[in-house]
Amino acid sequence: MATEETGGVELSEAQIAVHWREEEYYHPTNKVIAGANASDPAILERFAEENFPDCFREYAELLSWDQYWHTTLDTSHAPFWKWFVGGKLNASYNCVDRHLVDKANKAALIWVPEPLDEPTQAITYRELYRRVNEYAVMLRDFCGVKFGDRVTLHMPMVPELPAIMLACARLGAIHSEVFGGFSGTACGDRIADAGSKLLITIDGYYRAGQLIDHKVKADEAIEVAKKHGQTVERVMVFRRHQGRYLSETPMVDGRDFFVDDVMPQYRGQTVAPLSVPAETPLFLMYSSGTTGRPKGAQHCHGGYLAYAAGTTKFYLDVHPDDTYWCFADIGWITGHSYIVYGPLALGTTSVMYEGAPTWPDAARPWQIAERLGVNIFHTAPTTIRMLRKLGPDEPAKYDYHFKVMCTVGEPIEPEVWRWYYNSVGKKEASIADTWWLTETGGHIGATLPGLQPMKPGSCGPGALGIYPVLLDEDGNVVPRGSGVAGNICIRNPWPGTLQTVWGDDERFLSTYYRRYNRNPDSQDWHDWPFLCGDGAVESADGYFRILGRIDDVINVAGHRLGTKELESAALTVEEVAEAAAVPVRDELRGRVVELYVALKPGYSASKRIEDGVVEAIEREIGKVARPKNVWIVPDMPKTRSGKIMRRVITGISNFSDVGDTSTLANPEVVEEVRQQVQTAKRERGEVPVEAGEGS
Ligand code: WTA
């Protein structure tokens, strides 16, 4: 699959994967089946290919439309698909207002702060309605936000975040939430790309027992945005504790305002949700891609919300009376679709937790689940691995019962899956291993919890109405059950798909469609397979095992980091001439990053330079991207055309096969670098268990 030109990281993924054995099925319990939204196999018929695209009416009909659509799918401007054309609605109305009739006093959100001595807050649909309206009035009247404006949010897991997102949606403004853990620089880049004049942030928040100063990042972000030519006129600052400012940084006169100072004047005011055409953009979510610049996936009010609601209903099996906890961050697409939009559209109770999974210890999640009566639990493999390592026996001590559990973001190892199933789920819950991407808006591969058996390590078949296919380099279909890896693509459009890359239609086309498009003028969707960017194998039963990214993206603990982003950050260090980022297998985080750097002539390796590289990455991207090791090497292994061979250094870092090095321009450095890196790793105790001596 990989070539020298693409760096070859992906080849090692596929090679490792083919050694995995087929796992046995696990079946849903009778209780799960009895309560499930999807337990009748007829649903599979309804979403079969012959019923496409009309099958997706079922999702759209979960929403309240001000005006019903006339065309389910318009392909005239392929591959810029339009769903539910002619329809009008508003996402904020669908997630809030319409529940006031029968659920006004029911909790929409339950927020659990990280500090143990702070009380949990239940925010009813009535209260959420009040907040969303007041914020919308503030955005409109105090900040001058209008239809179509982009509003950048840089917020952690506090309940103000979903409320402000919904307030933007109410006005037809486009929110762009940047993960709170990202640095000021990363936020500034995204502000500039989106062209936002308004930034919404908070002074601080709690994480792993620490109070983090967050406002300081806003000041950096604004500087960076300015360098890119984008001026931020106003910064609205929430205060984590009302009336008490936690940050060290001063408020800038005329630019920065405390939300809690401004809000009293808008008390009790409302603004009608703007009824917008289905294709109106709702939000941007930036993610990493092959080039250094992050790309803004654009999602809309109609198709996206319908898809989020439909998949929440069937794959997370959410009913209005469930207490559902998605332990992800709203700063990622998972939080958008499966903490905010999907669950609230269905009128359920969505739990939000501010802090770290293991604070103060690995029992915290199970305490929360027991106390709140959570019955659907959703998290990522990295969290599961950590909880398994630190508190394998903790779940059994708590009296909670899950019916469905979800895992998302990266492949889950069968061993870890089994602990999740046996210990966390107490053998009662179905696991939905949901495979999808920022760009897809919702699940595209998973099992239905009450209908389809589970297989550890496989996400399952394509989701309802999604028809995946594995294609090889030449566009031939890789036969099912062949054990051969291919590039997984979706053959058809679906309502949750990104509409485009914000401001860059060309990048949208080249990233997702050019590779396998059969005819650029075609208006027939069959000619436009969507390239997901993952390698996969398909078993004889049609279940997919996702192997990982085939592009230059490293998935660290479920966070997508572009190798180019990491490398450009390293190159900001004065002494660094060349940098290459590679993924290294890690017991807890799935993958971690290691950076190889070569210095400019005249400099020699030092701890100071290593630290400088780490700092640069934290500054440019954020702590999530912190490399595990920085290796200053005498030279990089290169092709004759001068490309750094990531495959070779990935092999060295992972103690695995480096592949053929005979075509390199400088094959002799491979051994030198291997000695240096592997000796150091042995000394640090970083040898993977499966790698024997001399491997
Ligand atoms: C990976 C997260 C295996 C995959 C929703 C994909 C997964 C990338 C799974 C997208 C899963 C996500 N099994 N791998 N269940 N879910 N991935 O955009 O490599 O942050 O391409 O979206 O995560 O990451 P993103």
Coordinates of C-alpha atoms in Angstrom, one line a residue, residues 109 318 343 350 390:
L109 CA -27.1 18.2 30.6
V318 CA -30.3 6.4 23.0
P343 CA -28.3 13.3 22.2
S350 CA -26.2 13.9 28.3
L390 CA -4.6 1.7 36.9

